[in-house]
CSV table of C-alpha atoms in Angstrom, one decimal:
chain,number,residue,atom,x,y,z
A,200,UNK,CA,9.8,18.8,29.3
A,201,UNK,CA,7.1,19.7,26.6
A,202,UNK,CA,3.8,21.3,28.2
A,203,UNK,CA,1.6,18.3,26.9
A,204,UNK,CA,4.2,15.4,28.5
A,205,UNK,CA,3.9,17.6,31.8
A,206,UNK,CA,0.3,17.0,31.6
A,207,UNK,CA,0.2,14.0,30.8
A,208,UNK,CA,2.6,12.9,33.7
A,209,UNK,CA,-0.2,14.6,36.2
A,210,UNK,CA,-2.9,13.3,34.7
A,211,UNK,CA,-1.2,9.8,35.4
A,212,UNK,CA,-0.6,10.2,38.8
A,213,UNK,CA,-4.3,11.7,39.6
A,214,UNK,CA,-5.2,8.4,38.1
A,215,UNK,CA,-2.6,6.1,40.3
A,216,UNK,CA,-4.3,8.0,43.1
A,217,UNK,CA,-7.4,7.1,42.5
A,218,UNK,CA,-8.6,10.9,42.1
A,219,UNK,CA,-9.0,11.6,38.3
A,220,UNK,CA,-12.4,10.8,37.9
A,221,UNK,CA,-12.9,13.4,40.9
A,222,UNK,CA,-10.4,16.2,38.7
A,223,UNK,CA,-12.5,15.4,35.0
A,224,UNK,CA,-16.0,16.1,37.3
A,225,UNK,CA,-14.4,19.7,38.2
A,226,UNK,CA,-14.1,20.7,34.4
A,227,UNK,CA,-16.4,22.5,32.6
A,228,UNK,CA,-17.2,21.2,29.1
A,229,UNK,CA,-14.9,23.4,27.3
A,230,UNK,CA,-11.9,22.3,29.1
A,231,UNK,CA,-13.2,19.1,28.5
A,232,UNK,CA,-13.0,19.6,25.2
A,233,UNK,CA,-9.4,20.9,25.2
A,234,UNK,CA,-8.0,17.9,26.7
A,235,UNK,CA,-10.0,16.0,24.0
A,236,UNK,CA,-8.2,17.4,21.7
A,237,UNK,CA,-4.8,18.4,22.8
A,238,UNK,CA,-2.6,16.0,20.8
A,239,UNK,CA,0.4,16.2,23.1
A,240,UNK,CA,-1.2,14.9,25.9
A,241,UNK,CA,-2.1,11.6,24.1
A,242,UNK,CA,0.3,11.0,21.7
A,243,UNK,CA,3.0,8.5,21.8
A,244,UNK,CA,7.0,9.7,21.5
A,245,UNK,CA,6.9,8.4,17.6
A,246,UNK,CA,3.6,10.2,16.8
A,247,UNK,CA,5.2,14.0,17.7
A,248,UNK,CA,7.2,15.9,15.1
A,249,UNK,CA,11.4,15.5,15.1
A,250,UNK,CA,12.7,18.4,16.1
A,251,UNK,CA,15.5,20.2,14.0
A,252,UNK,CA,16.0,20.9,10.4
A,253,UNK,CA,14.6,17.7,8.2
A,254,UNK,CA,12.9,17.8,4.6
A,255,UNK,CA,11.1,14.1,4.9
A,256,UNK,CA,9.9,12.7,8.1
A,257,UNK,CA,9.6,9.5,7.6
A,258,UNK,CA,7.3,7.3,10.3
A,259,UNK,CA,7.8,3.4,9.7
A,260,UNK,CA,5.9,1.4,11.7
A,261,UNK,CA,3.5,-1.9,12.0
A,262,UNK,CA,-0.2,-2.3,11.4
A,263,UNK,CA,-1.7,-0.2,14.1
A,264,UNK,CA,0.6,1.5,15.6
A,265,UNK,CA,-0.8,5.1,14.7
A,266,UNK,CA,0.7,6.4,12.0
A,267,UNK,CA,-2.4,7.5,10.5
A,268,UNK,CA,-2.9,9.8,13.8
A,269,UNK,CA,0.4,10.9,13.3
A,270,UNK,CA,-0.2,12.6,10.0
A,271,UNK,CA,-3.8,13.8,10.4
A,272,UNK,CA,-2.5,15.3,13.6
A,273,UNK,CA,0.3,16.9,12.1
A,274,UNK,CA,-1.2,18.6,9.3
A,275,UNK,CA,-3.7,20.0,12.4
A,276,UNK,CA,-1.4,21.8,14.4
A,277,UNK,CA,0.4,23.5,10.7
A,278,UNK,CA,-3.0,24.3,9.8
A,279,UNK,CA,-3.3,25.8,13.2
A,280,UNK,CA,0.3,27.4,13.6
A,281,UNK,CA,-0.7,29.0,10.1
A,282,UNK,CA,-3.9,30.2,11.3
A,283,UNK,CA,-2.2,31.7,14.2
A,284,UNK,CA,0.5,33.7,12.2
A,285,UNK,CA,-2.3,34.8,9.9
A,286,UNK,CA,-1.1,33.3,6.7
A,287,UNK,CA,-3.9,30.5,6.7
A,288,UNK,CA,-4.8,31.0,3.4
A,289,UNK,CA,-1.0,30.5,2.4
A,290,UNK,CA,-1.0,27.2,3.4
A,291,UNK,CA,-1.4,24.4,1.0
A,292,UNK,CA,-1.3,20.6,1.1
A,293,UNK,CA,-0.5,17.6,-0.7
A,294,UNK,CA,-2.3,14.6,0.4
A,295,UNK,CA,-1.2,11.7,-1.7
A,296,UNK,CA,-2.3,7.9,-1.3
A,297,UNK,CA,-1.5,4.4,-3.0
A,298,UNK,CA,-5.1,5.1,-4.5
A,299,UNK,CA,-8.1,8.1,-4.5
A,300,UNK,CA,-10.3,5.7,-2.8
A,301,UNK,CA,-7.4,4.5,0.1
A,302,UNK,CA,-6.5,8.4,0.4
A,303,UNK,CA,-10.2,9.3,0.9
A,304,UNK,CA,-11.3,6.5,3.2
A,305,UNK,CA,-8.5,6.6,5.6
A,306,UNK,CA,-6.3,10.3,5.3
A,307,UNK,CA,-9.8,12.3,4.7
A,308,UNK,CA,-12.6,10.7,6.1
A,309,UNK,CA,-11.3,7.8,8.8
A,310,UNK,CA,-11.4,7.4,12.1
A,311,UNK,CA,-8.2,9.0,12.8
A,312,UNK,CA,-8.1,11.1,9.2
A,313,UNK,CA,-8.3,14.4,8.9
A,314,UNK,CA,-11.7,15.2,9.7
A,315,UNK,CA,-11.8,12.6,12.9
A,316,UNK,CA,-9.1,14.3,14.7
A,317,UNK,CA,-10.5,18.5,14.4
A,318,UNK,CA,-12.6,19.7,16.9
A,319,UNK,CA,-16.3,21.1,15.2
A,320,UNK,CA,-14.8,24.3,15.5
A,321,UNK,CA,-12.0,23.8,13.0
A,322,UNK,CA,-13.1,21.2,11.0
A,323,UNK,CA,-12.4,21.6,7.2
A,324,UNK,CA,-14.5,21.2,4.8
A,325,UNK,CA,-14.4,17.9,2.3
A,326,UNK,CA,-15.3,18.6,-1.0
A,327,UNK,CA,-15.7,15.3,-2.4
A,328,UNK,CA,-16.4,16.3,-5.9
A,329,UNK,CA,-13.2,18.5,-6.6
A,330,UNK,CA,-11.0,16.1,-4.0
A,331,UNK,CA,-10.4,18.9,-1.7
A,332,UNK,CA,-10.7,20.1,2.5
A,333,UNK,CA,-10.9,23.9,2.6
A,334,UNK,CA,-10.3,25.0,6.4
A,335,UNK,CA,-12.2,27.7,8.2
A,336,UNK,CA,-8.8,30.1,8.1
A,337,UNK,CA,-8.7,29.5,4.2
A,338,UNK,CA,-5.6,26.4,4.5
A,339,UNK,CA,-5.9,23.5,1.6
A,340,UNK,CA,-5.5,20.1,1.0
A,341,UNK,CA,-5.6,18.8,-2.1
A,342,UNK,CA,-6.0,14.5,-2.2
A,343,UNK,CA,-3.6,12.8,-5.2
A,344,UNK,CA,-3.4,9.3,-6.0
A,345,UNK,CA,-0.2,7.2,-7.2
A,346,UNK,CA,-1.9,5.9,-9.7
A,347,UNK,CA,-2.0,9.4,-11.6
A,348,UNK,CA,1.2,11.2,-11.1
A,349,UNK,CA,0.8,13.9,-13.8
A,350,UNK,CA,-2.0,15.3,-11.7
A,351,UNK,CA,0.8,16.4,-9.4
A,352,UNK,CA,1.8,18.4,-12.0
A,353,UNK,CA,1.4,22.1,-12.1
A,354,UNK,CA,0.1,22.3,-8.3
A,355,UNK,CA,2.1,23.3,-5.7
A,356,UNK,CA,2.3,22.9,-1.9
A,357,UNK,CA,4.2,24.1,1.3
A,358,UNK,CA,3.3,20.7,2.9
A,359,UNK,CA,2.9,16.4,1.8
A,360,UNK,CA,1.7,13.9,3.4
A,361,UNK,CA,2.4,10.6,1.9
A,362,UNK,CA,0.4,7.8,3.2
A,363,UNK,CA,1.5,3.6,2.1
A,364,UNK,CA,4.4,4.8,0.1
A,365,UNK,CA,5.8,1.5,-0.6
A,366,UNK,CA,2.6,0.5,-2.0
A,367,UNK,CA,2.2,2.8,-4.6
A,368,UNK,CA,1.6,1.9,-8.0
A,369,UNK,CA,3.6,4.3,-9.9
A,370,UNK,CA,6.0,5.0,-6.5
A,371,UNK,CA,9.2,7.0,-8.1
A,372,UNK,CA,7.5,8.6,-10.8
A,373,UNK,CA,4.6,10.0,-8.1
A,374,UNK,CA,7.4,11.1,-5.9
A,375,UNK,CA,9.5,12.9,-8.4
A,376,UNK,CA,6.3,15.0,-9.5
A,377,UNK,CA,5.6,15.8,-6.0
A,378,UNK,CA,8.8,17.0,-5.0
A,379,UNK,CA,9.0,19.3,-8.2
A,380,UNK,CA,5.8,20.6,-6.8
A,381,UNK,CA,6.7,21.4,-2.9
A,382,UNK,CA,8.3,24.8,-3.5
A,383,UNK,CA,5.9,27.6,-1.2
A,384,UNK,CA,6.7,28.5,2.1
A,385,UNK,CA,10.3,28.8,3.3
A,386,UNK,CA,10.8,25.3,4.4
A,387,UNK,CA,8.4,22.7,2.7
A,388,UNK,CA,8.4,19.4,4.2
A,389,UNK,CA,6.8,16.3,3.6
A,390,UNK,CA,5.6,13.3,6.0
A,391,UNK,CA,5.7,9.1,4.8
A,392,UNK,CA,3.4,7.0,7.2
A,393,UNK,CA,3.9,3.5,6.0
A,394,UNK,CA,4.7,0.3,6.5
A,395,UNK,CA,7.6,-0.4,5.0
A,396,UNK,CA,8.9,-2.9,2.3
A,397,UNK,CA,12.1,-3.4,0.3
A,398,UNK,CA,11.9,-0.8,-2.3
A,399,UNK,CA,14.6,1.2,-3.9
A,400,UNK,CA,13.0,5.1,-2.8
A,401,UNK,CA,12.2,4.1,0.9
A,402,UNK,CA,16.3,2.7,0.9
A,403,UNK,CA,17.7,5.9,-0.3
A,404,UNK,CA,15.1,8.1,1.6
A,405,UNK,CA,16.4,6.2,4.8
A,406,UNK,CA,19.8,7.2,3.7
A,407,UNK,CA,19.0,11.0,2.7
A,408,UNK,CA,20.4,13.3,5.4
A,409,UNK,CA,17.5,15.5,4.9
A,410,UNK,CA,15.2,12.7,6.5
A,411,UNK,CA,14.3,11.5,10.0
A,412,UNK,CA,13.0,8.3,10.7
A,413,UNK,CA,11.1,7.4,13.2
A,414,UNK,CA,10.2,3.5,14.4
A,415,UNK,CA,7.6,1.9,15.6
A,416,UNK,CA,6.0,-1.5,16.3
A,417,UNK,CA,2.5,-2.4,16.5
A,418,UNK,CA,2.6,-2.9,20.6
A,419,UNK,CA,3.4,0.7,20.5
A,420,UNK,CA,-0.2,1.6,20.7
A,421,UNK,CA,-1.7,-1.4,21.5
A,422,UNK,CA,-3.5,0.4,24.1
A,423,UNK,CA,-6.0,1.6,21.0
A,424,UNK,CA,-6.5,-2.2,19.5
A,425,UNK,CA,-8.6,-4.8,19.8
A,426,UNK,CA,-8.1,-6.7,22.6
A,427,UNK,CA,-5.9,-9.9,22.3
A,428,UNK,CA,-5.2,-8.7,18.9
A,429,UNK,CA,-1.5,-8.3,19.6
A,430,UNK,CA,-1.3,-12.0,21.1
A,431,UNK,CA,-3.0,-13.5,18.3
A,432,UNK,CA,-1.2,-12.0,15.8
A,433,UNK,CA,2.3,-12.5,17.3
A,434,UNK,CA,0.9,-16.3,17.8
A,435,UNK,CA,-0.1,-17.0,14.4
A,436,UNK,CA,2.9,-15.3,12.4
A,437,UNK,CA,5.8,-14.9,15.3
A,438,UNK,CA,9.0,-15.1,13.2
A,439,UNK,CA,7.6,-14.8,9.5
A,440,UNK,CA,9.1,-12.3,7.1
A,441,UNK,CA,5.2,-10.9,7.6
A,442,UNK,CA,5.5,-10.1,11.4
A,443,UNK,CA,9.0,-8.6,10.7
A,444,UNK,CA,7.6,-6.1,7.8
A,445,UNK,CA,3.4,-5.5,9.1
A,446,UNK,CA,3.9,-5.4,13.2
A,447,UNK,CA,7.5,-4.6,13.3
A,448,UNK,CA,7.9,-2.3,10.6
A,449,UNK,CA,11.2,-3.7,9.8
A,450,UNK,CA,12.4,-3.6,6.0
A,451,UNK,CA,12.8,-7.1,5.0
A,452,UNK,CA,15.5,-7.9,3.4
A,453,UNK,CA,16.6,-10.7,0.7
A,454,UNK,CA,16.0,-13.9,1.0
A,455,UNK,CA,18.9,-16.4,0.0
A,456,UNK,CA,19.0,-19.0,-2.4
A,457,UNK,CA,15.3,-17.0,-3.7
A,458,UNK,CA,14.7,-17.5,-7.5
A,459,UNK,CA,13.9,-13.5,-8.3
A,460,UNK,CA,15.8,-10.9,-6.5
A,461,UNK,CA,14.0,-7.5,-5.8
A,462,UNK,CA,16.6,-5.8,-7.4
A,463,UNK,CA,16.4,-7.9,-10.8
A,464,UNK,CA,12.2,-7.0,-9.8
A,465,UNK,CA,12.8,-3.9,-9.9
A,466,UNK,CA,14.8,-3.3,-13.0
A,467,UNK,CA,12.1,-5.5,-15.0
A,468,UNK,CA,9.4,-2.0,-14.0
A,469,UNK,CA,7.5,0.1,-16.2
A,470,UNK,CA,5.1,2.7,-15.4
A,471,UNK,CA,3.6,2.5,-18.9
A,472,UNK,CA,2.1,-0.4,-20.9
A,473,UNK,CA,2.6,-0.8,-24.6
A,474,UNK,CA,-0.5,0.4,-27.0
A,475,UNK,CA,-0.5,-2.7,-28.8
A,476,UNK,CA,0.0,-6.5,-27.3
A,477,UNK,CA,-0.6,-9.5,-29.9
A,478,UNK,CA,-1.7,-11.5,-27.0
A,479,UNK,CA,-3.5,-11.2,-23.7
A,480,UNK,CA,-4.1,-13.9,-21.2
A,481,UNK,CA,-5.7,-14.0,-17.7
A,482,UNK,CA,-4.5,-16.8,-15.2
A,483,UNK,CA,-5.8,-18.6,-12.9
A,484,UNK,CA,-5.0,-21.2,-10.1
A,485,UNK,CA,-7.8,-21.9,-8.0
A,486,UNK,CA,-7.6,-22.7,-4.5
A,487,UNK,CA,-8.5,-26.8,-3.1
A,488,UNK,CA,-10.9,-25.1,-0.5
A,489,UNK,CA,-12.6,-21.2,0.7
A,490,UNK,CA,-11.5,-21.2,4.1
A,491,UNK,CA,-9.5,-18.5,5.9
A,492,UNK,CA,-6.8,-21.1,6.0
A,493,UNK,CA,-7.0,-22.3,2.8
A,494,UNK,CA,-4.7,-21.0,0.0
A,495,UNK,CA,-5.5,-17.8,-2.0
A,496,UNK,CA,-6.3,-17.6,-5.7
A,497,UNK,CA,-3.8,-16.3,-8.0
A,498,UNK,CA,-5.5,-14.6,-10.4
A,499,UNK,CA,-2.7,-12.8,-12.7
A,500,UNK,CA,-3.4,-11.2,-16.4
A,501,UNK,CA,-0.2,-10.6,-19.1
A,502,UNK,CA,-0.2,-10.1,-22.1
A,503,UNK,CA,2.7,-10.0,-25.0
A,504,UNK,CA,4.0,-7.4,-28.1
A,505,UNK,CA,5.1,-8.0,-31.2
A,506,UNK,CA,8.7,-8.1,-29.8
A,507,UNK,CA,8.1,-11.0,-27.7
A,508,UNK,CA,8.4,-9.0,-24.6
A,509,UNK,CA,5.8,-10.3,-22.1
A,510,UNK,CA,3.6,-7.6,-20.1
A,511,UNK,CA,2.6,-8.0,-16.6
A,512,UNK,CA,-0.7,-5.9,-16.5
A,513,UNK,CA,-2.4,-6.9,-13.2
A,514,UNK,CA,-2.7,-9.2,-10.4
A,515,UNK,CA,-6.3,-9.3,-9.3
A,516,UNK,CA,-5.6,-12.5,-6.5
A,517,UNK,CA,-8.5,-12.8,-4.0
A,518,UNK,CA,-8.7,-15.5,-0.7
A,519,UNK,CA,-10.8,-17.1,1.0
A,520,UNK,CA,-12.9,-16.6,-2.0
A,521,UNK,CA,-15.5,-19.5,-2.6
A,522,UNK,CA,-15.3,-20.9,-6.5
A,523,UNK,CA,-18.5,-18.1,-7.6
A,524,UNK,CA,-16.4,-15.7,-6.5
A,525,UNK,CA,-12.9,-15.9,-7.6
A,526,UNK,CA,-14.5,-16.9,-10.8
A,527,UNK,CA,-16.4,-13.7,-11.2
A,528,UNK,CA,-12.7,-12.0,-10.6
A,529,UNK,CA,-11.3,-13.4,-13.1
A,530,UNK,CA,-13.7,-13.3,-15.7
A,531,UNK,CA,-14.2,-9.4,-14.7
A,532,UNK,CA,-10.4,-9.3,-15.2
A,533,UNK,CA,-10.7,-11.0,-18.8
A,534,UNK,CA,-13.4,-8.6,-19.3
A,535,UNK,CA,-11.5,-5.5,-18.9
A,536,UNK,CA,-8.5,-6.1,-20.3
A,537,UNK,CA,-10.2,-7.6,-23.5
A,538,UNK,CA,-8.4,-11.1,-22.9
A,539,UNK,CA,-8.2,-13.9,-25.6
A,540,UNK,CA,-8.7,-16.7,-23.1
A,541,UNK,CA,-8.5,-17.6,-19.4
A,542,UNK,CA,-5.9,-20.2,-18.5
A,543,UNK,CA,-6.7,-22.1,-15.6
A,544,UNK,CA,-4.8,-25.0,-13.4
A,545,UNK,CA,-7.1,-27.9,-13.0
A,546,UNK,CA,-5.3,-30.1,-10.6
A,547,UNK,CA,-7.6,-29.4,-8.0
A,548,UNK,CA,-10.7,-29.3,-9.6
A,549,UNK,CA,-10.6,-31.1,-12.9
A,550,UNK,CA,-13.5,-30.3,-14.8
A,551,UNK,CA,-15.1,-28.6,-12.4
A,552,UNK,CA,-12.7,-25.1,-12.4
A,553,UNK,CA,-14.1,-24.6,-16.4
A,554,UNK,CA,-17.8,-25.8,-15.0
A,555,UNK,CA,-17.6,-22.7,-12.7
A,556,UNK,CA,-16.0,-20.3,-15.1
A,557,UNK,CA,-18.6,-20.9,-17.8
A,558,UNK,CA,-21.1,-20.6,-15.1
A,559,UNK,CA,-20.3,-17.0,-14.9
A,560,UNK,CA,-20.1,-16.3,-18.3
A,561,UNK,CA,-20.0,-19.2,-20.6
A,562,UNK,CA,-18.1,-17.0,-23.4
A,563,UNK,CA,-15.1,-17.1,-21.9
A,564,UNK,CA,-12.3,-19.2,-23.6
A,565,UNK,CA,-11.1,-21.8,-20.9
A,566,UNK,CA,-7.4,-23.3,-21.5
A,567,UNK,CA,-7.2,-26.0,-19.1
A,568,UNK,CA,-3.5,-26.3,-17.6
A,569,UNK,CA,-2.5,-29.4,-15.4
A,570,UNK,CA,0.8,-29.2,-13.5
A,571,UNK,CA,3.1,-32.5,-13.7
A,572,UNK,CA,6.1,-31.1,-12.4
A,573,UNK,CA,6.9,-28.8,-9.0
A,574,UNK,CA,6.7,-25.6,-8.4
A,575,UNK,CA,10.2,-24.7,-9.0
A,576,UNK,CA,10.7,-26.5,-12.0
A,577,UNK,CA,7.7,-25.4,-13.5
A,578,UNK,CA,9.3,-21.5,-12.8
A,579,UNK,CA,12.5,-21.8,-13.9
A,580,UNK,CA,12.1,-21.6,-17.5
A,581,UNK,CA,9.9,-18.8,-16.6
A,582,UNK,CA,12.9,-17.2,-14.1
A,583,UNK,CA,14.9,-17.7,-18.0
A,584,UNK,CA,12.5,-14.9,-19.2
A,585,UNK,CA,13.0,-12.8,-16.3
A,586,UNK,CA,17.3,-12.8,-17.2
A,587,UNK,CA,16.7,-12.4,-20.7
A,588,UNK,CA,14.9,-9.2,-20.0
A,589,UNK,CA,11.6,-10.7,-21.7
A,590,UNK,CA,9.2,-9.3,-18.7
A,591,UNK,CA,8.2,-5.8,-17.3
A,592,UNK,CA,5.9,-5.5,-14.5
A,593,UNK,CA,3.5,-2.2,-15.3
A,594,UNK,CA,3.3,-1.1,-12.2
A,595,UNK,CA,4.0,-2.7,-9.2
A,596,UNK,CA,2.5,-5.5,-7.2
A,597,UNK,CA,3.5,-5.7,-4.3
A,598,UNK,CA,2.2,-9.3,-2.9
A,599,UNK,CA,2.8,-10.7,-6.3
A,600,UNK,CA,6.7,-9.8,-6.2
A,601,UNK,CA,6.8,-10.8,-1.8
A,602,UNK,CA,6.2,-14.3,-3.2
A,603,UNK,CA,8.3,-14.1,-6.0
A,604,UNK,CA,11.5,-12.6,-3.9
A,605,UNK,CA,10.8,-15.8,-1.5
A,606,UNK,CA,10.5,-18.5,-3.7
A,607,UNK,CA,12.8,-20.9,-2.4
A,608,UNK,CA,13.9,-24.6,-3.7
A,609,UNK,CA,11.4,-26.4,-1.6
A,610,UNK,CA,8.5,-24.9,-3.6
A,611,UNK,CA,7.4,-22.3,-0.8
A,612,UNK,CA,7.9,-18.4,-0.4
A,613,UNK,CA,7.5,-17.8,3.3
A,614,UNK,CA,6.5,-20.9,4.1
A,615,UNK,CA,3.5,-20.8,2.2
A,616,UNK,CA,2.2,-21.9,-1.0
A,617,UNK,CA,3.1,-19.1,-3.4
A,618,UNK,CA,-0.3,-18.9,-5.3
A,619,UNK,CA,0.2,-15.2,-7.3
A,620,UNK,CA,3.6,-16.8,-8.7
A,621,UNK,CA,1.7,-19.9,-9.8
A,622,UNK,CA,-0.7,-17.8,-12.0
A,623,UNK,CA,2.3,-15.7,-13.4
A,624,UNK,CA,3.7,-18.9,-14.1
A,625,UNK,CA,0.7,-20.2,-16.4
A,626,UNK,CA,0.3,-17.2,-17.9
A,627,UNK,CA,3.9,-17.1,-19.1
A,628,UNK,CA,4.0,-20.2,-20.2
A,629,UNK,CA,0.5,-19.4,-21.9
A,630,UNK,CA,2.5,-16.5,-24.3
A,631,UNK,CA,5.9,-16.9,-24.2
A,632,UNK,CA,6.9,-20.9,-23.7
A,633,UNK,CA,4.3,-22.7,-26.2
A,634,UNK,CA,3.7,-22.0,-29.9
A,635,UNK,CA,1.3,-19.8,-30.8
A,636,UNK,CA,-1.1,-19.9,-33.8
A,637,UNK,CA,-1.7,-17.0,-36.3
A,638,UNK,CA,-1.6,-14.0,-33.4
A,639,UNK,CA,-2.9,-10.9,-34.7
A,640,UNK,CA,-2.2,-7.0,-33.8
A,641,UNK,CA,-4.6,-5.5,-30.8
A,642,UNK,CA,-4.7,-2.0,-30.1
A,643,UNK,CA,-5.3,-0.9,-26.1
């Protein structure tokens, strides 16, 4: 039985017996302190290392069950084995997030990040400026971002942990630059916290033999959440494609008789968008109401080259977003990307959706769009574009492509109103399935 189980099995009986407040009174502080912070003693079965000879451990699990933990706690004891052997300065670390701001805010600097889970004593060092924790016996971690996978190259690392993989923007490209650059030490390995979806690296990790994966579901460590969180939860989504994938940690797979397949998703990718696009559009289809209940806003810019090919460049959706707000989104969107217009679905609002997107900036080009037929129809002859190989995605978007890969005959994907796909619709419709007048050569 492993020292900090054996512990923890005590503990747990001085505590059935009514004696462990009795036991932590006899403690002086230091001891105190040890207990703190001896990981062991606290952590669940999925949160400790595999044993034996893997390359990837990969940890899927729900929203909360501590996977976070997991990896800040992992890299901890390395650090620590390292400092104990005396090659601390050896040791070097890839941290890599879905984005610098996700890896900062919750590998680095969250409540159970890397600087949350060290004692004073052995805390490292964040360097904000040069994205970097240097730790007292001279260890390294160096914080990377999928959005930028050529900055993984040239660096290299004994050690990885890879935080939301399958919501990373550039996912296999990131990965392939990071495994090219694990090559110190005599056994580099590399950890994946997330929660997982249906893409095509988390599939073959799961099959590598060089991986171990371990499970876990939200109630794992409900202990640590909010009370009545789990119950709520379970209530409001229990049996939902979302409560299979975000508490379960299941990989969801296909659902029948959808109109998009992730597979035919995924071969429509590109990590790079073209230099020059005749035509870029921003989307919109505003929701009938603000409240949490109420539908989100699809807000979805595209734009399309001189071959005809369309390009999905962003999806910048936002809910429970009153109309000033999801109106400032999407004219920020048309902003940045240097749009020609903003389409927008009035059905729900008539004149009133252009009213408040002039109110934000009355230079932005409104193209009113009214729906007359359902949702399917409407995004079939977009579906046609899809088959004909007429669309990339740069990039993924993950929520975006959920709805699309449930879009079902009845006009719903999950049982919900699917309002990313609506706003993709317009816009393709917008460049690819109406004439268009005179368009001219932009450069990006």
């Amino acid at each position: 039985m492993h020292s900090g189980t054996s512990l923890r099995s005590a503990l747990t009986a001085c505590a059935a017996k009514g004696r462990l407040p009795d036991f932590l009174a006899r403690l002086t502080a230091a001891e105190l302190r040890f207990l703190r912070h001896d990981w062991p003693i606290w952590a669940h079965e999925h949160q400790l290392p595999p044993q034996g000879d893997w390359r990837v451990w990969l940890l899927l699990g729900g929203r909360g069950a501590g996977k976070t933990r997991a990896g800040a706690e992992w890299l901890r004891a390395a650090v620590n084995a390292a400092a104990r052997q005396g090659r601390g300065g050896e040791l070097r670390i890839a941290l890599v997030g879905e984005t610098q701001m996700d890896a900062r805010e919750v590998m680095v600097e969250g409540i159970s990040g890397l600087l949350g889970v060290h004692p004073a004593s052995e805390r490292p060092q964040w360097l904000p400026s040069r994205r970097r924790l240097e730790w007292p016996c001279g260890a390294v971690a160096q914080v990377f971002s999928s959005e930028d996978p050529d900055a993984l190259r040239g660096p290299q690392f004994e050690m990885a942990w890879c935080d939301e993989l399958a919501k990373w923007r550039h996912v296999q490209e990131t990965w392939d630059m990071l495994q090219f650059g694990l090559r110190l030490g005599t056994h580099p390995r590399q950890l994946v916290t997330t929660t997982p979806r249906p893409i095509p690296l988390l599939k073959r990790l799961i099959g590598d033999e060089g991986t171990v994966v371990t499970r876990a579901a939200t109630e794992a460590n409900a202990a640590h959440l909010a009370k009545g969180f789990i119950t709520a939860i379970r209530t409001r989504y229990r049996g939902t494609r979302l409560a299979r994938q975000e508490l379960d940690g299941e990989i969801v797979g296909e659902r029948e008789g959808a109109m998009w397949s992730r597979d035919a998703l995924e071969r429509c990718r590109t990590d790079r968008r073209p230099e020059e696009l005749t035509r870029i559009v921003v989307a919109v289809d505003p929701p009938a109401g603000s409240s949490r209940r109420s539908d989100a806003c699809g807000i979805v810019a595209a734009g399309i080259d001189a071959a005809g090919i369309v390009h999905v460049l962003a999806d910048a959706s936002v809910r429970a977003a009153k109309p000033a707000r999801w109106a400032r989104a999407a004219v920020e969107l048309w902003r940045t990307l240097g749009a020609d217009c903003l389409v927008a679905e009035v059905n729900q609002g008539g004149e009133m959706v252009g009213a408040v997107i002039n109110g934000v900036d009355p230079g932005v080009p409104v193209a009113e769009v009214r729906a007359r037929r359902g949702k399917w129809l409407r995004a079939e002859p977009v579906a046609m574009l899809y088959e004909q190989g007429r669309v990339r995605h740069v990039g993924a978007f993950p929520e975006l492509e959920d709805e699309m890969a449930e879009f079902t005959p009845d006009g719903l994907s999950a049982g919900h109103s699917p309002d990313r796909l609506d706003a993709l619709v317009y816009a393709l419709h917008e460049l690819a399935l109406k004439p268009l007048a005179s368009p001219r050569l932009r450069s990006l």
